[in-house]
Coordinates of C-alpha atoms and ligand atoms in Angstrom, one line a residue:
M291 CA 110.6 99.1 125.5
A292 CA 114.3 98.8 125.3
S293 CA 115.1 102.2 126.2
S294 CA 118.8 101.8 126.1
T295 CA 119.5 99.4 123.2
V296 CA 121.5 100.0 120.2
A297 CA 121.0 98.6 116.7
L298 CA 124.1 98.4 114.6
R299 CA 122.1 98.2 111.4
A300 CA 119.4 100.7 111.7
G301 CA 117.3 100.2 108.6
S302 CA 114.5 98.5 110.4
L303 CA 111.8 100.9 109.3
A304 CA 110.4 100.6 112.7
S305 CA 107.9 103.5 112.7
F306 CA 106.5 102.7 109.3
Q307 CA 105.5 99.1 109.3
V308 CA 103.0 98.0 106.7
V309 CA 101.5 94.7 107.9
E310 CA 102.6 92.6 110.7
R311 CA 101.9 88.9 111.4
S312 CA 103.4 86.6 113.9
A313 CA 105.2 83.5 112.6
S314 CA 102.3 81.4 113.5
Q315 CA 99.9 83.7 111.8
T316 CA 101.9 83.6 108.6
G317 CA 102.3 80.0 109.1
R318 CA 106.1 80.4 108.7
S319 CA 107.1 77.1 110.1
A320 CA 110.1 76.7 112.3
P321 CA 113.4 75.7 111.0
C322 CA 114.0 72.1 111.9
C323 CA 117.4 72.7 113.3
S324 CA 116.5 75.7 115.4
R325 CA 118.9 74.9 118.2
A326 CA 121.7 75.0 115.7
L327 CA 120.8 78.6 115.0
A328 CA 121.2 79.8 118.5
L329 CA 124.9 79.5 118.8
K330 CA 127.9 77.7 117.5
S331 CA 131.4 77.9 118.7
S332 CA 132.8 79.7 115.7
A333 CA 131.3 81.8 112.9
S334 CA 132.3 79.3 110.3
S335 CA 130.3 76.6 112.0
F336 CA 127.2 78.7 112.4
A337 CA 124.5 76.5 111.0
A338 CA 121.7 77.8 108.7
P339 CA 118.2 76.5 109.4
A340 CA 116.5 74.3 106.9
S341 CA 114.0 75.9 104.6
F342 CA 110.8 77.2 106.1
G343 CA 107.7 75.0 105.7
V344 CA 105.8 75.7 102.7
A345 CA 102.3 74.3 103.0
A346 CA 101.1 77.3 101.1
S347 CA 97.7 78.7 100.2
K348 CA 97.0 82.0 98.4
R349 CA 95.0 84.6 100.3
N350 CA 94.5 88.2 99.3
G351 CA 97.3 88.0 96.7
V352 CA 99.8 87.3 99.4
M353 CA 101.4 83.9 100.0
M354 CA 100.3 82.6 103.3
M355 CA 101.8 79.5 104.7
A356 CA 99.9 77.0 106.8
A357 CA 100.6 77.0 110.5
A358 CA 102.9 74.2 111.6
A359 CA 103.6 74.5 115.2
A360 CA 101.0 72.8 117.3
E361 CA 102.3 73.7 120.7
A362 CA 103.8 76.9 122.0
P363 CA 107.6 76.7 121.5
K364 CA 110.0 77.5 124.3
P365 CA 113.5 79.0 124.1
R366 CA 116.3 76.6 124.8
K367 CA 117.6 76.4 128.3
G368 CA 119.9 79.3 129.2
A369 CA 119.2 81.3 126.1
K370 CA 117.0 84.4 125.7
G371 CA 113.9 83.7 123.6
E372 CA 112.7 87.3 123.4
I373 CA 113.9 90.8 122.8
D374 CA 112.5 94.0 124.1
E375 CA 110.1 94.9 121.4
S376 CA 109.4 98.5 120.5
L377 CA 108.5 100.4 117.4
L378 CA 112.2 100.9 116.9
T379 CA 113.4 97.3 117.3
P380 CA 114.9 95.7 114.2
R381 CA 112.2 93.6 112.5
F382 CA 111.9 90.4 110.6
Y383 CA 110.5 90.7 107.1
T384 CA 108.5 88.6 104.7
T385 CA 107.4 89.4 101.2
D386 CA 105.3 88.3 98.2
F387 CA 107.5 85.5 96.9
D388 CA 105.2 84.9 93.8
E389 CA 105.8 88.5 92.7
M390 CA 109.5 88.1 93.4
E391 CA 109.5 85.0 91.1
Q392 CA 107.9 87.0 88.3
L393 CA 110.3 89.9 88.7
F394 CA 113.3 87.5 88.2
N395 CA 111.9 85.4 85.5
K396 CA 114.0 86.0 82.4
E397 CA 111.1 85.2 80.1
I398 CA 109.0 87.9 81.7
N399 CA 111.6 90.6 82.7
P400 CA 113.8 91.7 79.7
N401 CA 115.7 94.0 81.9
L402 CA 117.6 91.3 83.8
N403 CA 121.3 91.8 83.1
D404 CA 122.7 88.3 83.2
E405 CA 126.3 89.3 82.8
E406 CA 126.1 91.7 85.8
F407 CA 124.5 89.1 88.0
V408 CA 127.0 86.4 87.0
S409 CA 129.9 88.7 87.9
L410 CA 128.2 89.6 91.2
L411 CA 127.8 85.9 91.9
Q412 CA 131.5 85.3 91.3
E413 CA 132.2 88.0 93.9
F414 CA 130.0 86.4 96.5
A415 CA 131.3 82.9 95.7
A416 CA 134.9 84.2 96.3
D417 CA 133.9 84.4 99.9
Y418 CA 136.5 87.0 100.9
N419 CA 135.5 86.8 104.6
Q420 CA 135.6 83.0 105.0
T421 CA 138.3 83.1 107.6
H422 CA 137.6 86.6 108.9
F423 CA 135.2 85.9 111.8
V424 CA 137.6 84.2 114.2
R425 CA 137.6 85.0 117.8
S426 CA 140.5 85.3 120.3
S427 CA 140.8 85.3 124.0
E428 CA 140.8 89.1 123.8
F429 CA 137.0 89.0 123.5
K430 CA 136.2 87.4 126.8
A431 CA 138.9 89.3 128.7
A432 CA 137.5 92.6 127.3
A433 CA 134.0 91.7 128.2
D434 CA 135.0 90.9 131.8
K435 CA 136.4 94.4 132.1
L436 CA 133.1 96.0 131.2
E437 CA 130.9 96.8 134.2
G438 CA 127.8 98.6 135.3
P439 CA 125.9 100.7 132.7
T440 CA 128.6 100.3 130.0
R441 CA 128.3 96.5 130.2
K442 CA 124.5 96.7 130.0
I443 CA 124.6 99.0 127.0
F444 CA 127.1 96.7 125.2
V445 CA 124.8 93.7 125.8
E446 CA 121.9 95.6 124.3
F447 CA 124.0 96.7 121.4
L448 CA 125.0 93.1 120.7
E449 CA 121.4 91.8 121.0
R450 CA 119.9 94.4 118.7
S451 CA 122.7 94.0 116.2
C452 CA 122.4 90.2 116.2
T453 CA 118.6 90.5 115.6
A454 CA 119.1 92.9 112.7
E455 CA 121.7 90.6 111.1
F456 CA 119.6 87.6 111.7
S457 CA 116.6 89.3 110.1
G458 CA 118.7 89.7 106.9
F459 CA 119.6 86.0 107.1
L460 CA 116.0 84.8 107.3
L461 CA 114.8 86.9 104.4
Y462 CA 117.8 86.1 102.1
K463 CA 117.7 82.4 102.9
E464 CA 114.0 82.2 102.0
L465 CA 114.5 84.2 98.8
G466 CA 117.4 81.9 97.8
R467 CA 115.2 78.9 98.2
R468 CA 112.1 80.3 96.5
L469 CA 114.0 81.7 93.4
K470 CA 116.0 78.6 92.7
K471 CA 114.0 77.4 89.8
T472 CA 113.1 80.8 88.3
N473 CA 116.6 82.3 88.4
P474 CA 119.3 80.1 89.8
V475 CA 122.0 82.9 89.6
I476 CA 120.0 85.4 91.6
A477 CA 118.9 82.6 94.0
E478 CA 122.5 81.6 94.6
I479 CA 123.4 85.2 95.4
F480 CA 120.7 85.4 98.0
T481 CA 121.8 82.1 99.5
L482 CA 125.4 83.4 99.7
M483 CA 124.2 86.6 101.3
S484 CA 122.3 84.6 103.9
R485 CA 125.6 82.8 104.5
D486 CA 127.2 86.2 105.3
E487 CA 124.3 87.4 107.5
A488 CA 124.4 84.0 109.4
R489 CA 128.1 84.6 110.1
H490 CA 127.4 88.1 111.3
A491 CA 124.6 87.1 113.5
G492 CA 126.5 84.1 114.8
F493 CA 129.5 86.2 115.6
L494 CA 127.4 88.6 117.5
N495 CA 125.6 85.9 119.4
K496 CA 129.0 84.3 120.3
A497 CA 130.0 87.7 121.5
L498 CA 127.0 87.7 123.8
S499 CA 128.3 84.5 125.4
D500 CA 131.3 86.6 126.6
F501 CA 128.6 88.3 128.7
N502 CA 127.1 84.9 129.7
L503 CA 124.1 85.4 127.4
A504 CA 122.8 84.1 124.1
L505 CA 119.8 84.7 121.9
D506 CA 117.8 81.7 120.9
L507 CA 117.5 82.7 117.2
G508 CA 115.6 79.5 116.3
F509 CA 113.0 80.4 118.9
L510 CA 112.8 83.9 117.6
T511 CA 112.3 82.6 114.1
K512 CA 109.2 80.7 115.2
T513 CA 107.7 83.2 117.6
R514 CA 108.5 86.7 116.4
K515 CA 106.2 88.8 114.3
Y516 CA 107.1 89.3 110.6
T517 CA 106.5 92.6 108.8
F518 CA 105.2 92.1 105.3
F519 CA 106.6 94.3 102.5
K520 CA 105.9 94.1 98.8
P521 CA 109.0 93.3 96.8
K522 CA 109.6 96.9 95.7
F523 CA 109.5 98.0 99.3
I524 CA 111.9 95.2 100.2
F525 CA 114.3 96.5 97.6
Y526 CA 114.2 100.1 98.8
A527 CA 114.3 99.1 102.5
T528 CA 117.0 96.5 102.2
Y529 CA 119.2 98.6 99.9
L530 CA 119.1 101.3 102.5
S531 CA 119.6 98.9 105.4
E532 CA 122.8 97.4 103.8
K533 CA 124.3 100.8 102.8
I534 CA 123.6 102.4 106.1
G535 CA 125.0 99.3 107.8
Y536 CA 128.2 99.7 105.7
W537 CA 128.5 103.4 106.7
R538 CA 128.0 102.7 110.4
Y539 CA 130.5 99.9 110.5
I540 CA 133.2 101.7 108.6
T541 CA 132.7 104.9 110.5
I542 CA 133.1 103.1 113.9
Y543 CA 136.1 101.2 112.6
R544 CA 137.9 104.3 111.3
H545 CA 137.1 106.2 114.5
L546 CA 138.5 103.4 116.7
K547 CA 141.5 102.9 114.5
E548 CA 142.4 106.5 115.3
N549 CA 141.4 106.2 119.0
P550 CA 142.6 102.8 120.0
D551 CA 142.2 103.7 123.7
K552 CA 138.4 103.7 123.1
Q553 CA 138.4 100.1 121.7
L554 CA 136.5 98.7 124.6
Y555 CA 135.6 95.4 123.0
P556 CA 137.5 93.8 120.0
I557 CA 134.4 93.2 117.8
F558 CA 135.0 96.6 116.3
K559 CA 138.3 95.5 114.9
K560 CA 136.4 93.1 112.7
F561 CA 134.3 95.9 111.1
E562 CA 136.6 96.8 108.2
N563 CA 136.1 93.5 106.3
W564 CA 132.6 92.9 107.8
C565 CA 131.3 96.2 106.3
Q566 CA 132.5 95.0 102.9
D567 CA 130.0 92.2 103.1
E568 CA 127.2 94.8 103.7
N569 CA 128.5 97.0 100.8
R570 CA 128.4 94.0 98.4
H571 CA 124.8 93.2 99.6
G572 CA 123.8 96.8 98.9
D573 CA 125.4 96.6 95.4
F574 CA 123.4 93.5 94.7
F575 CA 120.2 95.3 95.6
S576 CA 121.3 98.2 93.4
A577 CA 121.6 95.7 90.5
L578 CA 118.1 94.3 91.3
L579 CA 116.7 97.8 91.3
K580 CA 118.3 98.5 87.9
S581 CA 116.6 95.3 86.6
T582 CA 113.2 96.6 87.8
P583 CA 113.2 100.1 86.3
Q584 CA 109.5 100.4 87.0
F585 CA 110.5 100.9 90.7
L586 CA 112.7 103.8 89.8
N587 CA 111.3 105.8 87.0
D588 CA 108.1 107.5 87.9
W589 CA 106.8 110.0 90.4
K590 CA 105.5 107.2 92.7
A591 CA 109.0 105.8 92.9
K592 CA 110.4 109.2 93.8
L593 CA 107.9 109.5 96.7
W594 CA 108.5 106.0 97.9
S595 CA 112.3 106.6 97.7
R596 CA 112.0 109.7 99.9
F597 CA 109.6 107.9 102.3
F598 CA 112.0 105.0 102.8
C599 CA 115.0 107.3 103.2
L600 CA 113.1 109.3 105.8
S601 CA 111.9 106.2 107.7
V602 CA 115.4 104.7 107.8
Y603 CA 117.2 107.9 108.9
V604 CA 114.6 108.8 111.5
T605 CA 114.6 105.3 112.9
M606 CA 118.3 105.3 113.3
Y607 CA 118.5 108.9 114.8
L608 CA 115.7 108.2 117.3
N609 CA 117.3 104.9 118.3
D610 CA 120.8 106.3 118.7
T611 CA 119.9 109.4 120.5
Q612 CA 118.1 107.3 123.1
R613 CA 121.4 105.5 123.6
T614 CA 124.1 108.1 123.6
G615 CA 125.8 106.3 126.4
F616 CA 127.0 103.6 124.0
Y617 CA 128.5 106.0 121.5
E618 CA 130.0 108.1 124.2
S619 CA 131.6 105.0 125.7
I620 CA 133.6 104.5 122.5
G621 CA 134.4 108.2 122.2
L622 CA 131.8 109.2 119.6
N623 CA 129.4 112.1 119.6
T624 CA 126.1 110.4 118.8
R625 CA 124.5 113.2 116.7
D626 CA 127.6 113.9 114.8
F627 CA 128.1 110.2 114.1
D628 CA 124.5 109.7 113.0
M629 CA 124.6 112.8 110.7
H630 CA 127.8 111.6 109.1
V631 CA 126.2 108.2 108.5
I632 CA 123.0 109.7 107.1
I633 CA 124.8 112.1 104.8
E634 CA 127.1 109.4 103.4
T635 CA 124.3 106.9 103.0
N636 CA 122.2 109.5 101.3
R637 CA 125.0 110.3 98.8
T638 CA 125.5 106.6 98.0
T639 CA 121.7 106.1 97.7
A640 CA 121.4 109.1 95.3
R641 CA 123.3 107.0 92.8
I642 CA 120.3 104.7 92.4
F643 CA 117.2 106.1 94.0
P644 CA 115.3 108.6 91.7
A645 CA 115.0 111.1 94.6
V646 CA 116.6 111.4 98.1
L647 CA 116.2 113.9 100.9
D648 CA 118.2 117.1 101.3
V649 CA 119.8 115.8 104.5
E650 CA 122.7 118.3 104.1
N651 CA 120.3 121.2 104.7
P652 CA 120.7 122.1 108.4
K653 CA 116.9 122.2 108.6
F654 CA 116.9 118.4 108.2
Q655 CA 118.9 117.8 111.4
Q656 CA 116.9 120.5 113.2
G657 CA 113.7 118.5 112.3
L658 CA 115.3 115.3 113.5
D659 CA 116.2 116.9 116.9
R660 CA 112.6 118.1 117.3
L661 CA 111.5 114.6 116.7
C662 CA 113.8 113.4 119.4
I663 CA 112.3 115.8 121.9
L664 CA 108.8 114.7 120.9
N665 CA 109.9 111.0 121.2
E666 CA 111.2 111.7 124.7
K667 CA 107.9 113.2 125.7
L668 CA 106.0 110.3 124.2
L669 CA 108.1 107.8 126.1
S670 CA 107.9 109.7 129.4
I671 CA 104.1 109.8 129.1
K672 CA 104.0 106.1 128.5
R673 CA 106.4 105.4 131.4
S674 CA 104.3 107.6 133.7
G675 CA 101.6 104.9 134.0
G676 CA 98.3 105.9 135.6
N677 CA 94.9 106.2 134.0
Q678 CA 95.0 105.0 130.4
F679 CA 92.4 107.5 129.2
V680 CA 94.4 110.4 130.7
Q681 CA 97.6 109.0 129.2
N682 CA 95.9 108.8 125.7
V683 CA 94.7 112.4 126.0
K684 CA 98.2 113.6 126.8
L685 CA 99.6 111.6 123.9
I686 CA 97.4 113.1 121.3
P687 CA 99.2 116.5 120.9
V688 CA 102.6 114.8 121.0
I689 CA 101.7 112.3 118.3
A690 CA 100.2 115.1 116.2
G691 CA 103.4 117.1 116.6
F692 CA 105.5 114.1 115.7
A693 CA 103.4 113.4 112.6
S694 CA 103.6 117.0 111.6
E695 CA 107.4 117.1 112.0
L696 CA 107.7 114.0 109.9
L697 CA 105.5 115.4 107.2
G698 CA 107.6 118.6 107.3
L699 CA 110.8 116.6 106.7
F700 CA 109.2 114.5 104.0
L701 CA 108.0 117.6 102.1
M702 CA 111.3 119.4 102.3
R703 CA 112.6 120.1 98.8
P704 CA 114.0 116.8 97.6
V705 CA 117.3 116.1 95.8
E706 CA 116.6 114.8 92.4
A707 CA 118.9 111.9 91.9
G708 CA 119.4 108.5 90.5
S709 CA 119.9 107.0 87.1
T710 CA 120.2 103.4 86.0
D711 CA 123.1 104.3 83.7
M712 CA 124.9 107.1 85.3
G713 CA 128.6 107.5 85.2
S714 CA 130.9 107.8 88.2
S715 CA 130.9 111.6 87.9
F716 CA 127.3 111.7 88.8
E717 CA 126.4 114.4 91.3
P718 CA 122.8 114.7 92.6
S719 CA 121.3 118.2 92.4
L720 CA 118.5 120.0 94.1
T721 CA 115.2 120.2 92.3
Y722 CA 113.2 123.4 92.1
Ligands
LIG243 FE1 125.3 91.7 107.9
LIG244 FE1 124.0 92.6 104.8

């Protein structure tokens, strides 16, 4: 377990995975130009992989692709081909692409608002950040000054952030490819979003080279497990992931602008424009949700909305409180930072989700803090080693306590929210 890593984008739903399969199990074949994925000398030259192999067969209603790799792949020389996996590590996702095609078929779905998607496409095609991700000699010089634990924590931050960005790239790239015939406009938006995520991941991977490291992303594509989410869960999870990513980037950017002495590494200077990419991605998912009102307008949608909010917020809070050293190194108080991000993300999310959590109630943070304590206990039992049976017995009450705290947070009185046609004056309100 990566006990001191930091994910920039926290919406990885780590604790609440649905189904997991390795790339070879799903048969997701390797991109043919996997080496090109690992690292390029500049963000603009970051190469996207070719489409995944699609020798497909249908099993249990889920598209399964035939396995392609005959021999075990190896990471390229000098690059890291694995990341420290834990329940809280950013994941790679796959979905039911057949259902996605049905959702975005204009003959089947009358709710698709062509005009809105065409204008979103124009936004993405404008490519505002085409020349933004350019490095300077400042990067390497700043990295060389980082030593000891701070250096280690920065590397972990870069690795996890790179994995999270790359996860977005993989999913969007495949959706762009699969929806091309059914809905070319939506497909093109996905492809352009994968361009953005490739740039982000490439920029982070290039930053790792300042620390004499690199992730072999092509290798990870082939070997890492993929978490399966049905389309509606992809929408909830990805919307939240993009919006929480936006709030994290912009909060760090604004903080460091006010406290330039804490600017330990210049990647944060890039966050202002970078976060606008994430904001646009989130707005696109908001439009997708509006075009699928069945995912927003009933009691199940309300429960799922709260569930995904909870999973994303808890994942981020647990991740970050295990890595306070990183936030402290740039002058932030981890808990304050996280609560600010959670509250802002929740307010944004309330504009589209039918229900959100009452995160501004002090009891919510108190519950999060109790989860942190239980998580610490859980980790220390696991780290203690020794007899497996004894360890499991010790874990039972801790896991039960964890589950009960989670349930308590989930069952807190929710905030009734969301509307597909609300005005800008919308304010969510508590339900009774
Ligand atoms: Fe991104
Ligand atoms: Fe994004």
